[in-house]
Amino acid sequence: MVAGESGLGKTTFINTLFGDKFKDTAGSRKLFKQFGDEPIGYFEKTTKIDIKEAVYEENGFEVNFTVIDTPGFGDYTNNNYSWVPIANYIDEQHRMYMLREEQPDRSEIIDTRVHACLYFIRPSGHGLLPLDIKVMQELSGRVNLIPVLAKADSFTIEGRERFKSSVRAAIRENNISVYYPSLYGDGIHDDTDSMPFAIISSESMTKTPSGKLVRGRKYGWGIAEVDNEDHCDFQKLRRVLMSNYMLDLMDSTVEKHYEKYRRTMMATRIQYAKVAAAQDATTQNGSDQRDEGRQLIVVNGNIHDQMFDERNILGILRAVSKYGKDFLQNENLESDPIFYEKQLRVQERFNKIVEFQEKKFHQWRTELKSRQDCYNAELEQAHQDVLKLQLEIEQLEQAASHRRFDHDGLEKLSGRSNRYTIRRNALGHA
């Protein structure tokens, strides 16, 4: 696998290493002028993980190679988790191989695990960038990581060695684990001691002053040859990948990286199976509907399952097979940082919507309560006005009744007086 930032010549290196066998120009794009529609040239850019296979013959021995060309990163403002698609691909190959190993027939098992990852470093002359450190830290725990200095012809020999030293120092300071062969003792690995490998890639042939055709790049000061070890480390890297350390890379993948992944995943699956089995036992509520050969023991309110006894290997495998399949399928997705970040963004958006709606509801409830209080005040005022009017009515009725009483009394008194006058007049005449 080749990985690294965009524009460092990863695809060109593949084509240089394997000739025309892996060459693919289907992804070429036109490069247009800023103003106008006429193309001024073409460029090739890998936009997705590209898997290529070929049979390569080395010293009369045919070897099947698979090369994974990954899209470059570092072009965006936010390059967080730019390494995730590459790491997910490596983990997925480990997972698929583990599932194949669990099948009854393993005679035709296919190994798609990544045995070496070449990480291309930009020739900045200032050591590793923060993005390089993060990506290399994530990849070094999953695959044999081999750092490569891209476009070594942009350095002088002294500048190249200084840059190599700064990269080695950054690797040590940040605890990045790079590949180192384990076949022999230390100090005799001439090729790997040159790591990080400074390489030059070129698909074209150039004629030297002596008339010899070589792969390289022609400049005004001379020719930078790909296969000349005095110019770059291309041949050293080629020997590491294709001859001297090819089997060691495969063994290191199995013993170091795959076993770590398998051990971690199996332990996680067993833990998940324990929880699922305990939930199953709880839902059964003490009934006898249990798996054959399974005994549940309750100690201090906790469920202990003899199926998961370390000596009961078959029981563990049965439990993992029963409870671990769905978990294994979903584990990669749930542990994916990009998926997790998207979940956080969705959750934050949901929380904001809920907060906005709650605030809106609280504001609506406050307004409604205010209006209700206003209506209650108006109703109370109206009630007071009604009572006041009723009191006035009663007072008016009382006043009216008094006036009627006084009027009736005067009329009676006037009647008596008239009768008295009439009698008096009658007696006077008499």
GROMACS .gro file of C-alpha atoms in nm:
model
  430
    1MET     CA    1   0.000   0.000   0.000
    2VAL     CA    2   0.112   0.353  -0.075
    3ALA     CA    3  -0.018   0.644   0.132
    4GLY     CA    4   0.060   1.009   0.183
    5GLU     CA    5  -0.036   1.360   0.084
    6SER     CA    6  -0.151   1.451  -0.263
    7GLY     CA    7   0.101   1.529  -0.534
    8LEU     CA    8   0.395   1.326  -0.397
    9GLY     CA    9   0.411   1.079  -0.687
   10LYS     CA   10   0.262   0.767  -0.528
   11THR     CA   11   0.103   0.643  -0.850
   12THR     CA   12   0.418   0.732  -1.046
   13PHE     CA   13   0.623   0.526  -0.800
   14ILE     CA   14   0.396   0.225  -0.852
   15ASN     CA   15   0.427   0.253  -1.228
   16THR     CA   16   0.806   0.291  -1.194
   17LEU     CA   17   0.834  -0.011  -0.965
   18PHE     CA   18   0.620  -0.246  -1.173
   19GLY     CA   19   0.658  -0.102  -1.520
   20ASP     CA   20   0.347  -0.082  -1.737
   21LYS     CA   21   0.168  -0.370  -1.564
   22PHE     CA   22  -0.013  -0.144  -1.320
   23LYS     CA   23  -0.036   0.161  -1.539
   24ASP     CA   24  -0.390   0.297  -1.560
   25THR     CA   25  -0.475   0.628  -1.719
   26ALA     CA   26  -0.852   0.592  -1.686
   27GLY     CA   27  -0.852   0.851  -1.410
   28SER     CA   28  -0.670   1.118  -1.613
   29ARG     CA   29  -0.832   1.460  -1.609
   30LYS     CA   30  -0.804   1.764  -1.829
   31LEU     CA   31  -0.631   2.069  -1.692
   32PHE     CA   32  -0.792   2.390  -1.824
   33LYS     CA   33  -0.671   2.743  -1.839
   34GLN     CA   34  -0.815   2.990  -1.595
   35PHE     CA   35  -1.004   3.170  -1.872
   36GLY     CA   36  -1.091   2.945  -2.163
   37ASP     CA   37  -1.192   2.592  -2.246
   38GLU     CA   38  -0.885   2.460  -2.426
   39PRO     CA   39  -0.687   2.209  -2.220
   40ILE     CA   40  -0.325   2.294  -2.154
   41GLY     CA   41  -0.229   1.948  -2.028
   42TYR     CA   42  -0.337   1.639  -1.838
   43PHE     CA   43  -0.278   1.509  -1.491
   44GLU     CA   44  -0.361   1.186  -1.312
   45LYS     CA   45  -0.505   1.188  -0.963
   46THR     CA   46  -0.619   0.896  -0.750
   47THR     CA   47  -0.961   0.974  -0.609
   48LYS     CA   48  -1.043   0.641  -0.440
   49ILE     CA   49  -0.868   0.332  -0.311
   50ASP     CA   50  -0.745   0.156  -0.624
   51ILE     CA   51  -0.649  -0.212  -0.600
   52LYS     CA   52  -0.431  -0.358  -0.876
   53GLU     CA   53  -0.292  -0.708  -0.916
   54ALA     CA   54  -0.019  -0.859  -1.134
   55VAL     CA   55   0.225  -1.146  -1.153
   56TYR     CA   56   0.585  -1.028  -1.119
   57GLU     CA   57   0.880  -1.249  -1.206
   58GLU     CA   58   1.191  -1.218  -0.990
   59ASN     CA   59   1.493  -1.441  -1.066
   60GLY     CA   60   1.273  -1.693  -1.244
   61PHE     CA   61   1.025  -1.704  -0.957
   62GLU     CA   62   0.674  -1.571  -1.007
   63VAL     CA   63   0.522  -1.365  -0.727
   64ASN     CA   64   0.164  -1.240  -0.706
   65PHE     CA   65   0.161  -0.877  -0.597
   66THR     CA   66  -0.135  -0.665  -0.496
   67VAL     CA   67  -0.082  -0.290  -0.484
   68ILE     CA   68  -0.328  -0.059  -0.310
   69ASP     CA   69  -0.307   0.299  -0.432
   70THR     CA   70  -0.482   0.535  -0.191
   71PRO     CA   71  -0.609   0.888  -0.256
   72GLY     CA   72  -0.387   1.165  -0.129
   73PHE     CA   73  -0.490   1.388   0.158
   74GLY     CA   74  -0.388   1.722   0.303
   75ASP     CA   75  -0.563   1.933   0.037
   76TYR     CA   76  -0.846   2.048   0.262
   77THR     CA   77  -0.867   2.306   0.536
   78ASN     CA   78  -0.984   2.041   0.781
   79ASN     CA   79  -0.776   1.724   0.746
   80ASN     CA   80  -0.901   1.559   1.064
   81TYR     CA   81  -0.944   1.184   1.022
   82SER     CA   82  -0.799   1.190   0.671
   83TRP     CA   83  -0.626   0.865   0.765
   84VAL     CA   84  -0.951   0.684   0.854
   85PRO     CA   85  -1.031   0.532   0.509
   86ILE     CA   86  -0.680   0.385   0.491
   87ALA     CA   87  -0.692   0.248   0.847
   88ASN     CA   88  -1.042   0.110   0.789
   89TYR     CA   89  -0.925  -0.075   0.479
   90ILE     CA   90  -0.636  -0.236   0.671
   91ASP     CA   91  -0.864  -0.335   0.961
   92GLU     CA   92  -1.123  -0.471   0.721
   93GLN     CA   93  -0.867  -0.704   0.563
   94HIS     CA   94  -0.771  -0.833   0.910
   95ARG     CA   95  -1.137  -0.888   0.990
   96MET     CA   96  -1.207  -1.070   0.664
   97TYR     CA   97  -0.905  -1.295   0.714
   98MET     CA   98  -1.019  -1.375   1.070
   99LEU     CA   99  -1.365  -1.472   0.940
  100ARG     CA  100  -1.207  -1.690   0.673
  101GLU     CA  101  -1.001  -1.865   0.938
  102GLU     CA  102  -1.319  -1.951   1.128
  103GLN     CA  103  -1.461  -2.141   0.831
  104PRO     CA  104  -1.450  -2.524   0.828
  105ASP     CA  105  -1.252  -2.542   0.501
  106ARG     CA  106  -0.942  -2.323   0.497
  107SER     CA  107  -0.760  -2.493   0.213
  108GLU     CA  108  -0.831  -2.212  -0.033
  109ILE     CA  109  -0.809  -1.919   0.206
  110ILE     CA  110  -0.716  -1.590   0.039
  111ASP     CA  111  -0.482  -1.352   0.217
  112THR     CA  112  -0.576  -0.991   0.139
  113ARG     CA  113  -0.397  -0.839   0.438
  114VAL     CA  114  -0.166  -0.544   0.378
  115HIS     CA  115   0.194  -0.653   0.445
  116ALA     CA  116   0.367  -0.319   0.387
  117CYS     CA  117   0.258   0.043   0.375
  118LEU     CA  118   0.487   0.299   0.212
  119TYR     CA  119   0.418   0.638   0.363
  120PHE     CA  120   0.533   0.922   0.138
  121ILE     CA  121   0.674   1.228   0.313
  122ARG     CA  122   0.673   1.569   0.150
  123PRO     CA  123   1.028   1.699   0.079
  124SER     CA  124   0.979   2.013   0.286
  125GLY     CA  125   1.321   1.999   0.449
  126HIS     CA  126   1.169   2.068   0.793
  127GLY     CA  127   1.099   1.720   0.924
  128LEU     CA  128   0.757   1.565   0.971
  129LEU     CA  129   0.444   1.776   0.959
  130PRO     CA  130   0.178   1.734   1.234
  131LEU     CA  131  -0.049   1.558   0.985
  132ASP     CA  132   0.230   1.314   0.896
  133ILE     CA  133   0.292   1.236   1.264
  134LYS     CA  134  -0.076   1.167   1.332
  135VAL     CA  135  -0.125   0.946   1.027
  136MET     CA  136   0.196   0.751   1.087
  137GLN     CA  137   0.101   0.693   1.451
  138GLU     CA  138  -0.236   0.552   1.348
  139LEU     CA  139  -0.095   0.332   1.071
  140SER     CA  140   0.213   0.201   1.254
  141GLY     CA  141  -0.002  -0.004   1.493
  142ARG     CA  142  -0.186  -0.172   1.205
  143VAL     CA  143   0.073  -0.244   0.935
  144ASN     CA  144   0.445  -0.258   0.861
  145LEU     CA  145   0.513   0.109   0.803
  146ILE     CA  146   0.799   0.212   0.574
  147PRO     CA  147   0.866   0.588   0.549
  148VAL     CA  148   0.965   0.718   0.205
  149LEU     CA  149   1.101   1.061   0.113
  150ALA     CA  150   0.930   1.158  -0.211
  151LYS     CA  151   1.099   1.353  -0.490
  152ALA     CA  152   1.450   1.313  -0.354
  153ASP     CA  153   1.589   1.493  -0.660
  154SER     CA  154   1.473   1.820  -0.501
  155PHE     CA  155   1.755   1.786  -0.240
  156THR     CA  156   2.126   1.809  -0.254
  157ILE     CA  157   2.305   1.507  -0.109
  158GLU     CA  158   2.386   1.696   0.212
  159GLY     CA  159   2.033   1.834   0.238
  160ARG     CA  160   1.887   1.489   0.183
  161GLU     CA  161   2.090   1.340   0.468
  162ARG     CA  162   1.995   1.625   0.702
  163PHE     CA  163   1.629   1.575   0.618
  164LYS     CA  164   1.660   1.201   0.679
  165SER     CA  165   1.813   1.269   1.020
  166SER     CA  166   1.531   1.508   1.115
  167VAL     CA  167   1.269   1.254   1.007
  168ARG     CA  168   1.435   0.978   1.213
  169ALA     CA  169   1.444   1.210   1.514
  170ALA     CA  170   1.074   1.294   1.474
  171ILE     CA  171   0.989   0.923   1.446
  172ARG     CA  172   1.173   0.848   1.771
  173GLU     CA  173   1.027   1.145   1.959
  174ASN     CA  174   0.669   1.059   1.864
  175ASN     CA  175   0.703   0.683   1.932
  176ILE     CA  176   0.618   0.586   1.575
  177SER     CA  177   0.686   0.219   1.512
  178VAL     CA  178   0.837   0.166   1.166
  179TYR     CA  179   0.926  -0.165   1.006
  180TYR     CA  180   1.259  -0.322   1.090
  181PRO     CA  181   1.346  -0.679   0.981
  182SER     CA  182   1.378  -0.953   1.240
  183LEU     CA  183   1.553  -1.216   1.031
  184TYR     CA  184   1.906  -1.130   1.136
  185GLY     CA  185   2.087  -0.944   1.412
  186ASP     CA  186   2.108  -0.569   1.431
  187GLY     CA  187   2.364  -0.375   1.232
  188ILE     CA  188   2.374  -0.588   0.916
  189HIS     CA  189   2.063  -0.461   0.739
  190ASP     CA  190   2.231  -0.242   0.483
  191ASP     CA  191   1.912  -0.170   0.292
  192THR     CA  192   1.679  -0.097   0.584
  193ASP     CA  193   1.945   0.111   0.760
  194SER     CA  194   1.891   0.370   0.485
  195MET     CA  195   1.532   0.422   0.604
  196PRO     CA  196   1.358   0.655   0.538
  197PHE     CA  197   1.416   0.574   0.173
  198ALA     CA  198   1.478   0.875  -0.052
  199ILE     CA  199   1.343   0.784  -0.395
  200ILE     CA  200   1.308   0.928  -0.743
  201SER     CA  201   1.027   0.804  -0.968
  202SER     CA  202   1.005   0.835  -1.343
  203GLU     CA  203   0.818   0.641  -1.610
  204SER     CA  204   1.020   0.785  -1.899
  205MET     CA  205   1.359   0.687  -2.035
  206THR     CA  206   1.638   0.944  -2.065
  207LYS     CA  207   1.963   0.921  -2.264
  208THR     CA  208   2.283   0.984  -2.076
  209PRO     CA  209   2.582   1.167  -2.233
  210SER     CA  210   2.735   0.826  -2.298
  211GLY     CA  211   2.427   0.728  -2.501
  212LYS     CA  212   2.282   0.485  -2.245
  213LEU     CA  213   1.906   0.486  -2.186
  214VAL     CA  214   1.814   0.505  -1.818
  215ARG     CA  215   1.502   0.573  -1.618
  216GLY     CA  216   1.532   0.917  -1.467
  217ARG     CA  217   1.468   1.287  -1.487
  218LYS     CA  218   1.675   1.527  -1.694
  219TYR     CA  219   1.771   1.868  -1.554
  220GLY     CA  220   2.002   2.145  -1.662
  221TRP     CA  221   2.266   2.025  -1.415
  222GLY     CA  222   2.242   1.661  -1.521
  223ILE     CA  223   2.030   1.347  -1.497
  224ALA     CA  224   1.882   1.206  -1.176
  225GLU     CA  225   1.875   0.829  -1.234
  226VAL     CA  226   1.612   0.612  -1.069
  227ASP     CA  227   1.822   0.292  -1.058
  228ASN     CA  228   2.148   0.456  -0.952
  229GLU     CA  229   2.204   0.400  -0.579
  230ASP     CA  230   2.431   0.704  -0.568
  231HIS     CA  231   2.132   0.917  -0.668
  232CYS     CA  232   1.847   0.765  -0.465
  233ASP     CA  233   1.737   0.461  -0.262
  234PHE     CA  234   1.493   0.321  -0.517
  235GLN     CA  235   1.683  -0.006  -0.565
  236LYS     CA  236   1.721  -0.053  -0.188
  237LEU     CA  237   1.348  -0.014  -0.139
  238ARG     CA  238   1.283  -0.251  -0.426
  239ARG     CA  239   1.502  -0.518  -0.266
  240VAL     CA  240   1.325  -0.476   0.067
  241LEU     CA  241   0.983  -0.522  -0.091
  242MET     CA  242   1.052  -0.787  -0.356
  243SER     CA  243   1.345  -1.001  -0.252
  244ASN     CA  244   1.541  -0.975   0.072
  245TYR     CA  245   1.264  -0.900   0.321
  246MET     CA  246   0.944  -0.997   0.141
  247LEU     CA  247   0.880  -1.306   0.355
  248ASP     CA  248   0.978  -1.120   0.671
  249LEU     CA  249   0.719  -0.855   0.590
  250MET     CA  250   0.455  -1.126   0.564
  251ASP     CA  251   0.565  -1.295   0.888
  252SER     CA  252   0.575  -0.962   1.070
  253THR     CA  253   0.220  -0.889   0.956
  254VAL     CA  254   0.100  -1.221   1.096
  255GLU     CA  255   0.294  -1.223   1.422
  256LYS     CA  256   0.275  -0.857   1.514
  257HIS     CA  257  -0.022  -0.683   1.359
  258TYR     CA  258  -0.276  -0.954   1.275
  259GLU     CA  259  -0.235  -1.137   1.605
  260LYS     CA  260  -0.282  -0.809   1.792
  261TYR     CA  261  -0.600  -0.738   1.599
  262ARG     CA  262  -0.732  -1.095   1.638
  263ARG     CA  263  -0.657  -1.106   2.011
  264THR     CA  264  -0.823  -0.771   2.074
  265MET     CA  265  -1.126  -0.853   1.863
  266MET     CA  266  -1.174  -1.200   2.015
  267ALA     CA  267  -1.155  -1.058   2.369
  268THR     CA  268  -1.409  -0.793   2.278
  269ARG     CA  269  -1.639  -1.049   2.119
  270ILE     CA  270  -1.620  -1.274   2.425
  271GLN     CA  271  -1.704  -0.980   2.651
  272TYR     CA  272  -1.997  -0.891   2.427
  273ALA     CA  273  -2.111  -1.254   2.428
  274LYS     CA  274  -2.101  -1.260   2.810
  275VAL     CA  275  -2.326  -0.956   2.830
  276ALA     CA  276  -2.564  -1.095   2.569
  277ALA     CA  277  -2.576  -1.435   2.743
  278ALA     CA  278  -2.646  -1.270   3.079
  279GLN     CA  279  -2.928  -1.069   2.924
  280ASP     CA  280  -3.065  -1.387   2.769
  281ALA     CA  281  -3.052  -1.564   3.105
  282THR     CA  282  -3.228  -1.272   3.274
  283THR     CA  283  -3.509  -1.265   3.017
  284GLN     CA  284  -3.557  -1.640   3.056
  285ASN     CA  285  -3.633  -1.563   3.422
  286GLY     CA  286  -3.503  -1.885   3.566
  287SER     CA  287  -3.666  -2.118   3.314
  288ASP     CA  288  -3.496  -2.432   3.189
  289GLN     CA  289  -3.473  -2.306   2.830
  290ARG     CA  290  -3.093  -2.309   2.816
  291ASP     CA  291  -2.831  -2.419   2.571
  292GLU     CA  292  -2.706  -2.773   2.595
  293GLY     CA  293  -2.408  -2.805   2.828
  294ARG     CA  294  -2.463  -2.461   2.979
  295GLN     CA  295  -2.489  -2.407   3.354
  296LEU     CA  296  -2.582  -2.078   3.514
  297ILE     CA  297  -2.475  -2.015   3.872
  298VAL     CA  298  -2.603  -1.720   4.074
  299VAL     CA  299  -2.357  -1.588   4.333
  300ASN     CA  300  -2.445  -1.277   4.532
  301GLY     CA  301  -2.701  -1.181   4.273
  302ASN     CA  302  -2.450  -1.205   3.984
  303ILE     CA  303  -2.483  -1.455   3.701
  304HIS     CA  304  -2.179  -1.675   3.639
  305ASP     CA  305  -2.183  -1.880   3.323
  306GLN     CA  306  -1.968  -2.192   3.303
  307MET     CA  307  -1.988  -2.159   2.925
  308PHE     CA  308  -1.722  -1.888   2.954
  309ASP     CA  309  -1.487  -2.087   3.173
  310GLU     CA  310  -1.137  -2.061   3.026
  311ARG     CA  311  -1.117  -2.441   3.020
  312ASN     CA  312  -1.439  -2.465   2.820
  313ILE     CA  313  -1.293  -2.367   2.484
  314LEU     CA  314  -1.581  -2.517   2.286
  315GLY     CA  315  -1.835  -2.326   2.494
  316ILE     CA  316  -1.656  -2.000   2.433
  317LEU     CA  317  -1.645  -2.063   2.059
  318ARG     CA  318  -2.016  -2.149   2.056
  319ALA     CA  319  -2.102  -1.834   2.249
  320VAL     CA  320  -1.887  -1.614   2.025
  321SER     CA  321  -2.042  -1.775   1.717
  322LYS     CA  322  -2.394  -1.723   1.853
  323TYR     CA  323  -2.365  -1.374   1.998
  324GLY     CA  324  -2.068  -1.224   1.820
  325LYS     CA  325  -2.170  -1.216   1.454
  326ASP     CA  326  -2.384  -0.902   1.455
  327PHE     CA  327  -2.139  -0.734   1.689
  328LEU     CA  328  -1.847  -0.812   1.458
  329GLN     CA  329  -2.031  -0.668   1.161
  330ASN     CA  330  -2.112  -0.343   1.342
  331GLU     CA  331  -1.789  -0.301   1.539
  332ASN     CA  332  -1.596  -0.132   1.257
  333LEU     CA  333  -1.872   0.117   1.192
  334GLU     CA  334  -1.919   0.206   1.559
  335SER     CA  335  -1.545   0.252   1.614
  336ASP     CA  336  -1.501   0.463   1.301
  337PRO     CA  337  -1.398   0.817   1.409
  338ILE     CA  338  -1.569   0.971   1.106
  339PHE     CA  339  -1.894   0.791   1.187
  340TYR     CA  340  -1.857   0.891   1.553
  341GLU     CA  341  -1.795   1.255   1.457
  342LYS     CA  342  -2.100   1.251   1.230
  343GLN     CA  343  -2.303   1.109   1.517
  344LEU     CA  344  -2.181   1.389   1.741
  345ARG     CA  345  -2.272   1.649   1.479
  346VAL     CA  346  -2.617   1.497   1.435
  347GLN     CA  347  -2.661   1.482   1.812
  348GLU     CA  348  -2.547   1.844   1.849
  349ARG     CA  349  -2.786   1.949   1.575
  350PHE     CA  350  -3.068   1.754   1.739
  351ASN     CA  351  -2.986   1.910   2.077
  352LYS     CA  352  -2.988   2.258   1.922
  353ILE     CA  353  -3.325   2.190   1.760
  354VAL     CA  354  -3.464   2.059   2.089
  355GLU     CA  355  -3.317   2.355   2.277
  356PHE     CA  356  -3.464   2.597   2.023
  357GLN     CA  357  -3.805   2.431   2.039
  358GLU     CA  358  -3.796   2.423   2.419
  359LYS     CA  359  -3.700   2.789   2.428
  360LYS     CA  360  -3.975   2.866   2.180
  361PHE     CA  361  -4.224   2.666   2.386
  362HIS     CA  362  -4.112   2.837   2.707
  363GLN     CA  363  -4.151   3.176   2.539
  364TRP     CA  364  -4.494   3.076   2.409
  365ARG     CA  365  -4.596   2.950   2.753
  366THR     CA  366  -4.471   3.274   2.914
  367GLU     CA  367  -4.667   3.483   2.665
  368LEU     CA  368  -4.974   3.268   2.714
  369LYS     CA  369  -4.948   3.301   3.093
  370SER     CA  370  -4.903   3.676   3.059
  371ARG     CA  371  -5.212   3.699   2.841
  372GLN     CA  372  -5.401   3.479   3.082
  373ASP     CA  373  -5.302   3.703   3.374
  374CYS     CA  374  -5.412   4.004   3.174
  375TYR     CA  375  -5.746   3.843   3.095
  376ASN     CA  376  -5.789   3.745   3.460
  377ALA     CA  377  -5.719   4.104   3.566
  378GLU     CA  378  -5.973   4.235   3.314
  379LEU     CA  379  -6.223   3.975   3.430
  380GLU     CA  380  -6.168   4.075   3.794
  381GLN     CA  381  -6.209   4.441   3.703
  382ALA     CA  382  -6.528   4.360   3.515
  383HIS     CA  383  -6.653   4.166   3.817
  384GLN     CA  384  -6.578   4.465   4.043
  385ASP     CA  385  -6.762   4.692   3.798
  386VAL     CA  386  -7.061   4.458   3.803
  387LEU     CA  387  -7.065   4.457   4.182
  388LYS     CA  388  -7.041   4.835   4.184
  389LEU     CA  389  -7.326   4.863   3.937
  390GLN     CA  390  -7.534   4.622   4.143
  391LEU     CA  391  -7.471   4.835   4.453
  392GLU     CA  392  -7.573   5.149   4.267
  393ILE     CA  393  -7.886   4.974   4.147
  394GLU     CA  394  -7.975   4.873   4.500
  395GLN     CA  395  -7.918   5.229   4.624
  396LEU     CA  396  -8.135   5.369   4.348
  397GLU     CA  397  -8.410   5.117   4.423
  398GLN     CA  398  -8.401   5.211   4.793
  399ALA     CA  399  -8.415   5.583   4.710
  400ALA     CA  400  -8.707   5.524   4.478
  401SER     CA  401  -8.898   5.328   4.741
  402HIS     CA  402  -8.849   5.611   4.997
  403ARG     CA  403  -8.981   5.867   4.752
  404ARG     CA  404  -9.293   5.659   4.692
  405PHE     CA  405  -9.351   5.627   5.067
  406ASP     CA  406  -9.322   6.003   5.124
  407HIS     CA  407  -9.556   6.077   4.833
  408ASP     CA  408  -9.824   5.839   4.964
  409GLY     CA  409  -9.806   5.996   5.314
  410LEU     CA  410  -9.850   6.347   5.182
  411GLU     CA  411 -10.151   6.242   4.978
  412LYS     CA  412 -10.314   6.084   5.285
  413LEU     CA  413 -10.241   6.393   5.498
  414SER     CA  414 -10.383   6.620   5.233
  415GLY     CA  415 -10.701   6.413   5.217
  416ARG     CA  416 -10.756   6.440   5.592
  417SER     CA  417 -10.705   6.817   5.584
  418ASN     CA  418 -10.957   6.861   5.308
  419ARG     CA  419 -11.216   6.658   5.490
  420TYR     CA  420 -11.154   6.856   5.810
  421THR     CA  421 -11.203   7.186   5.626
  422ILE     CA  422 -11.524   7.064   5.469
  423ARG     CA  423 -11.664   6.963   5.808
  424ARG     CA  424 -11.563   7.287   5.966
  425ASN     CA  425 -11.727   7.487   5.693
  426ALA     CA  426 -12.039   7.277   5.722
  427LEU     CA  427 -12.065   7.337   6.096
  428GLY     CA  428 -12.009   7.710   6.047
  429HIS     CA  429 -12.299   7.732   5.808
  430ALA     CA  430 -12.512   7.539   6.038
   0.00000   0.00000   0.00000
